[in-house]
PDB file of C-alpha atoms in Angstrom:
ATOM      1  CA  VAL A   1      10.346  -7.913   4.872  1.00  0.00           C
ATOM      2  CA  MET A   2       8.258  -7.371   1.547  1.00  0.00           C
ATOM      3  CA  PRO A   3       9.870  -5.077  -0.705  1.00  0.00           C
ATOM      4  CA  GLY A   4       8.035  -3.620  -3.890  1.00  0.00           C
ATOM      5  CA  TYR A   5       9.100  -2.209  -7.231  1.00  0.00           C
ATOM      6  CA  PHE A   6       6.478   0.202  -9.086  1.00  0.00           C
ATOM      7  CA  GLY A   7       6.685   2.194 -12.124  1.00  0.00           C
ATOM      8  CA  GLU A   8       8.552   5.275 -12.038  1.00  0.00           C
ATOM      9  CA  ALA A   9      11.237   4.011  -9.783  1.00  0.00           C
ATOM     10  CA  ARG A  10       8.790   4.189  -6.375  1.00  0.00           C
ATOM     11  CA  LEU A  11      10.203   1.580  -4.204  1.00  0.00           C
ATOM     12  CA  MET A  12       8.842   0.469  -1.032  1.00  0.00           C
ATOM     13  CA  ALA A  13       9.371  -1.488   1.972  1.00  0.00           C
ATOM     14  CA  GLN A  14       8.239  -2.849   4.681  1.00  0.00           C
ATOM     15  CA  GLY A  15       9.590  -5.368   8.175  1.00  0.00           C
ATOM     16  CA  THR A  16       7.622  -6.529  10.670  1.00  0.00           C
ATOM     17  CA  ALA A  17       7.964  -8.481  13.804  1.00  0.00           C
ATOM     18  CA  LEU A  18       5.149 -10.707  15.256  1.00  0.00           C
ATOM     19  CA  CYS A  19       4.079 -11.543  18.824  1.00  0.00           C
ATOM     20  CA  ARG A  20       1.609 -14.273  19.495  1.00  0.00           C
ATOM     21  CA  LEU A  21      -0.126 -13.805  22.200  1.00  0.00           C
ATOM     22  CA  SER A  22      -3.245 -16.418  22.109  1.00  0.00           C
ATOM     23  CA  ASP A  23      -3.887 -19.286  19.394  1.00  0.00           C
ATOM     24  CA  VAL A  24      -5.693 -16.198  18.025  1.00  0.00           C
ATOM     25  CA  TRP A  25      -4.534 -12.838  18.330  1.00  0.00           C
ATOM     26  CA  GLN A  26      -1.264 -11.855  17.624  1.00  0.00           C
ATOM     27  CA  LEU A  27       0.849  -8.508  17.730  1.00  0.00           C
ATOM     28  CA  GLU A  28       2.316  -7.197  14.398  1.00  0.00           C
ATOM     29  CA  LEU A  29       4.623  -4.539  14.775  1.00  0.00           C
ATOM     30  CA  GLY A  30       7.027  -2.513  12.385  1.00  0.00           C
ATOM     31  CA  ALA A  31       7.939   0.117  10.373  1.00  0.00           C
ATOM     32  CA  ALA A  32       7.933   1.212   6.586  1.00  0.00           C
ATOM     33  CA  TRP A  33       9.598   3.537   3.770  1.00  0.00           C
ATOM     34  CA  ASP A  34       6.872   4.617   1.729  1.00  0.00           C
ATOM     35  CA  ASP A  35       5.400   7.424  -0.356  1.00  0.00           C
ATOM     36  CA  ALA A  36       1.880   6.230   0.678  1.00  0.00           C
ATOM     37  CA  PHE A  37       1.353  10.094   2.903  1.00  0.00           C
ATOM     38  CA  GLY A  38       2.700  11.718   0.248  1.00  0.00           C
ATOM     39  CA  ASP A  39       6.581  12.369   0.845  1.00  0.00           C
ATOM     40  CA  PRO A  40       8.741   9.520   1.161  1.00  0.00           C
ATOM     41  CA  GLN A  41       9.242   8.432   4.392  1.00  0.00           C
ATOM     42  CA  LEU A  42       9.736   5.696   7.166  1.00  0.00           C
ATOM     43  CA  PHE A  43       6.500   5.449   9.433  1.00  0.00           C
ATOM     44  CA  PRO A  44       4.956   2.827  12.010  1.00  0.00           C
ATOM     45  CA  VAL A  45       3.003   0.059  10.621  1.00  0.00           C
ATOM     46  CA  GLY A  46       1.130  -2.566  12.865  1.00  0.00           C
ATOM     47  CA  GLY A  47      -1.501  -3.374  15.012  1.00  0.00           C
ATOM     48  CA  ALA A  48      -3.757  -6.333  16.109  1.00  0.00           C
ATOM     49  CA  VAL A  49      -4.178  -9.707  14.215  1.00  0.00           C
ATOM     50  CA  TRP A  50      -7.501 -11.875  14.406  1.00  0.00           C
ATOM     51  CA  GLN A  51      -6.779 -15.629  12.969  1.00  0.00           C
ATOM     52  CA  ALA A  52      -9.841 -16.415  13.131  1.00  0.00           C
ATOM     53  CA  THR A  53     -10.223 -19.647  11.545  1.00  0.00           C
ATOM     54  CA  ASP A  54      -6.988 -21.447   9.605  1.00  0.00           C
ATOM     55  CA  THR A  55      -8.316 -19.746   6.651  1.00  0.00           C
ATOM     56  CA  PHE A  56      -9.737 -16.145   7.744  1.00  0.00           C
ATOM     57  CA  ALA A  57      -7.907 -13.438   9.316  1.00  0.00           C
ATOM     58  CA  VAL A  58      -8.731  -9.763   9.963  1.00  0.00           C
ATOM     59  CA  ARG A  59      -5.613  -7.468  10.027  1.00  0.00           C
ATOM     60  CA  LEU A  60      -6.221  -4.378  12.687  1.00  0.00           C
ATOM     61  CA  LEU A  61      -2.802  -2.756  11.043  1.00  0.00           C
ATOM     62  CA  PHE A  62      -2.419   1.161  10.492  1.00  0.00           C
ATOM     63  CA  PRO A  63      -2.049   1.859   8.192  1.00  0.00           C
ATOM     64  CA  SER A  64      -3.735  -1.083   6.096  1.00  0.00           C
ATOM     65  CA  PRO A  65      -6.255  -2.694   7.850  1.00  0.00           C
ATOM     66  CA  SER A  66      -7.602  -5.512   5.663  1.00  0.00           C
ATOM     67  CA  LEU A  67      -9.733  -9.168   5.542  1.00  0.00           C
ATOM     68  CA  ASN A  68      -7.931 -11.985   4.190  1.00  0.00           C
ATOM     69  CA  TRP A  69      -9.292 -15.752   3.163  1.00  0.00           C
ATOM     70  CA  ALA A  70      -7.066 -18.162   2.057  1.00  0.00           C
ATOM     71  CA  PRO A  71      -8.907 -20.641   0.521  1.00  0.00           C
ATOM     72  CA  THR A  72      -5.993 -23.004  -0.278  1.00  0.00           C
ATOM     73  CA  SER A  73      -2.362 -22.884   0.176  1.00  0.00           C
ATOM     74  CA  ARG A  74      -2.395 -21.226  -3.374  1.00  0.00           C
ATOM     75  CA  LEU A  75      -5.142 -18.865  -3.355  1.00  0.00           C
ATOM     76  CA  GLY A  76      -6.078 -15.533  -1.365  1.00  0.00           C
ATOM     77  CA  LEU A  77      -8.746 -13.301  -1.115  1.00  0.00           C
ATOM     78  CA  PHE A  78      -8.601 -10.003   0.507  1.00  0.00           C
ATOM     79  CA  ALA A  79     -10.491  -6.409   1.146  1.00  0.00           C
ATOM     80  CA  PHE A  80      -8.443  -3.500   1.873  1.00  0.00           C
ATOM     81  CA  LEU A  81      -8.392   0.127   2.990  1.00  0.00           C
ATOM     82  CA  ARG A  82      -4.645   1.888   2.733  1.00  0.00           C
ATOM     83  CA  PRO A  83      -3.422   5.029   1.976  1.00  0.00           C
ATOM     84  CA  ALA A  84      -2.211   5.969  -1.915  1.00  0.00           C
ATOM     85  CA  GLY A  85      -0.157   8.859  -1.913  1.00  0.00           C
ATOM     86  CA  ASN A  86       2.580   9.561  -4.479  1.00  0.00           C
ATOM     87  CA  ARG A  87       5.354  11.799  -5.181  1.00  0.00           C
ATOM     88  CA  TRP A  88       6.608  12.984  -8.864  1.00  0.00           C
ATOM     89  CA  VAL A  89       9.630  15.265  -9.501  1.00  0.00           C
ATOM     90  CA  ASP A  90       9.651  17.002 -12.672  1.00  0.00           C
ATOM     91  CA  ASP A  91      13.141  18.928 -13.545  1.00  0.00           C
ATOM     92  CA  ALA A  92      12.444  19.221 -17.515  1.00  0.00           C
ATOM     93  CA  ASP A  93      12.554  23.098 -17.625  1.00  0.00           C
ATOM     94  CA  ASP A  94      14.686  25.696 -16.315  1.00  0.00           C
ATOM     95  CA  GLU A  95      12.217  27.465 -14.019  1.00  0.00           C
ATOM     96  CA  GLY A  96      13.306  24.741 -11.249  1.00  0.00           C
ATOM     97  CA  GLU A  97      11.882  21.205 -10.612  1.00  0.00           C
ATOM     98  CA  TRP A  98       8.241  20.803  -9.860  1.00  0.00           C
ATOM     99  CA  ILE A  99       7.305  18.160  -6.745  1.00  0.00           C
ATOM    100  CA  PHE A 100       4.221  16.866  -7.388  1.00  0.00           C
ATOM    101  CA  ILE A 101       2.087  15.433  -4.069  1.00  0.00           C
ATOM    102  CA  LEU A 102      -1.126  13.765  -4.227  1.00  0.00           C
ATOM    103  CA  GLU A 103      -2.634  11.746  -1.155  1.00  0.00           C
ATOM    104  CA  GLY A 104      -5.963   9.749  -0.920  1.00  0.00           C
ATOM    105  CA  TRP A 105      -7.196   6.658   0.398  1.00  0.00           C
ATOM    106  CA  ARG A 106      -8.043   3.302  -1.450  1.00  0.00           C
ATOM    107  CA  SER A 107     -10.365   0.956  -1.097  1.00  0.00           C
ATOM    108  CA  GLY A 108     -11.012  -2.756  -2.486  1.00  0.00           C
ATOM    109  CA  LEU A 109     -10.840  -6.066  -3.310  1.00  0.00           C
ATOM    110  CA  GLY A 110      -8.123  -8.811  -4.814  1.00  0.00           C
ATOM    111  CA  LEU A 111      -7.169 -12.271  -5.156  1.00  0.00           C
ATOM    112  CA  GLU A 112      -3.515 -13.515  -4.865  1.00  0.00           C
ATOM    113  CA  GLN A 113      -2.217 -16.529  -6.818  1.00  0.00           C
ATOM    114  CA  ARG A 114       0.953 -17.894  -5.471  1.00  0.00           C
ATOM    115  CA  LEU A 115       2.752 -18.691  -9.127  1.00  0.00           C
ATOM    116  CA  TRP A 116       5.998 -20.396  -8.060  1.00  0.00           C
ATOM    117  CA  LYS A 117       7.581 -20.707  -4.183  1.00  0.00           C
ATOM    118  CA  ARG A 118       7.461 -17.189  -3.017  1.00  0.00           C
ATOM    119  CA  LEU A 119       6.619 -15.657  -5.420  1.00  0.00           C
ATOM    120  CA  TRP A 120       2.448 -14.817  -5.849  1.00  0.00           C
ATOM    121  CA  LEU A 121       0.835 -12.702  -8.043  1.00  0.00           C
ATOM    122  CA  ARG A 122      -1.289 -10.237  -7.070  1.00  0.00           C
ATOM    123  CA  LEU A 123      -4.747  -8.370  -8.398  1.00  0.00           C
ATOM    124  CA  ALA A 124      -6.661  -5.658  -7.117  1.00  0.00           C
ATOM    125  CA  GLY A 125      -9.224  -2.862  -7.891  1.00  0.00           C
ATOM    126  CA  GLY A 126     -11.175  -0.839  -6.050  1.00  0.00           C
ATOM    127  CA  ALA A 127     -11.721   3.140  -5.608  1.00  0.00           C
ATOM    128  CA  GLU A 128      -9.415   5.874  -4.234  1.00  0.00           C
ATOM    129  CA  PHE A 129     -11.012   8.861  -2.680  1.00  0.00           C
ATOM    130  CA  ALA A 130     -10.767  11.207  -0.521  1.00  0.00           C
ATOM    131  CA  ARG A 131      -7.986  12.670  -3.122  1.00  0.00           C
ATOM    132  CA  ARG A 132      -5.839  15.970  -2.409  1.00  0.00           C
ATOM    133  CA  TYR A 133      -2.875  16.987  -4.168  1.00  0.00           C
ATOM    134  CA  GLU A 134      -0.149  20.142  -4.097  1.00  0.00           C
ATOM    135  CA  GLY A 135       2.481  21.270  -6.529  1.00  0.00           C
ATOM    136  CA  GLN A 136       6.090  22.805  -5.513  1.00  0.00           C
ATOM    137  CA  ARG A 137       8.150  24.909  -7.332  1.00  0.00           C
ATOM    138  CA  ALA A 138      11.437  25.956  -5.453  1.00  0.00           C
ATOM    139  CA  GLY A 139       9.846  25.182  -1.947  1.00  0.00           C
ATOM    140  CA  ARG A 140       6.928  27.380  -2.840  1.00  0.00           C
ATOM    141  CA  LEU A 141       3.583  25.974  -2.824  1.00  0.00           C
ATOM    142  CA  GLU A 142       1.787  26.728  -6.372  1.00  0.00           C
ATOM    143  CA  LEU A 143      -0.714  24.277  -6.709  1.00  0.00           C
ATOM    144  CA  ASP A 144      -3.011  23.028  -3.742  1.00  0.00           C
ATOM    145  CA  GLY A 145      -6.844  21.145  -4.110  1.00  0.00           C
ATOM    146  CA  GLY A 146      -8.841  18.261  -4.152  1.00  0.00           C
ATOM    147  CA  ALA A 147      -9.105  15.596  -6.883  1.00  0.00           C
ATOM    148  CA  ASP A 148     -11.762  13.501  -7.681  1.00  0.00           C
ATOM    149  CA  ASP A 149     -13.044  10.481  -6.711  1.00  0.00           C
ATOM    150  CA  THR A 150     -11.820   7.456  -9.430  1.00  0.00           C
ATOM    151  CA  TRP A 151     -11.029   3.789  -9.919  1.00  0.00           C
ATOM    152  CA  PHE A 152      -8.236   1.575  -9.968  1.00  0.00           C
ATOM    153  CA  ALA A 153      -6.462  -1.819 -10.904  1.00  0.00           C
ATOM    154  CA  ASP A 154      -3.427  -3.015  -9.592  1.00  0.00           C
ATOM    155  CA  VAL A 155      -1.379  -5.875 -11.261  1.00  0.00           C
ATOM    156  CA  SER A 156       1.828  -6.714  -9.073  1.00  0.00           C
ATOM    157  CA  LEU A 157       4.403  -9.570  -8.340  1.00  0.00           C
ATOM    158  CA  VAL A 158       5.178 -10.043  -4.430  1.00  0.00           C
ATOM    159  CA  VAL A 159       7.586 -11.991  -3.012  1.00  0.00           C
ATOM    160  CA  TYR A 160       6.976 -13.581   0.298  1.00  0.00           C
TER     161      TYR A 160
END
């Protein structure tokens, strides 16, 4: 289970189960709750993990494949691709609430450093691309279009 809290009250959760197929292959299946695809929703996660060496793994998982290298028990380096959606609700005026949805993909590099027991610091950065947005008011689509590609940086505390 990997809970997370993000700015603007973004909450996500993921739970998976592992099934070892051999010394180097395992299946990982589960579910996640997130707004990574724009709207908060429950979606399946899973796929195959190839543990090439004691320190290097290829995670062929939907929706977030990654390459992971852990040169020590306190440090991990990774490359990733993942959905990068978000959803905001603004009800500040009298004309009804706005729902603004952004969908896209992120690819990047990062590192994780163990701070204490199960608490890790995660630093990552990269590109956000294939971005699309829509704005709805009172159930009507009022904005719909593409957004320019951009760069991102991410700093997180993670509990494993």
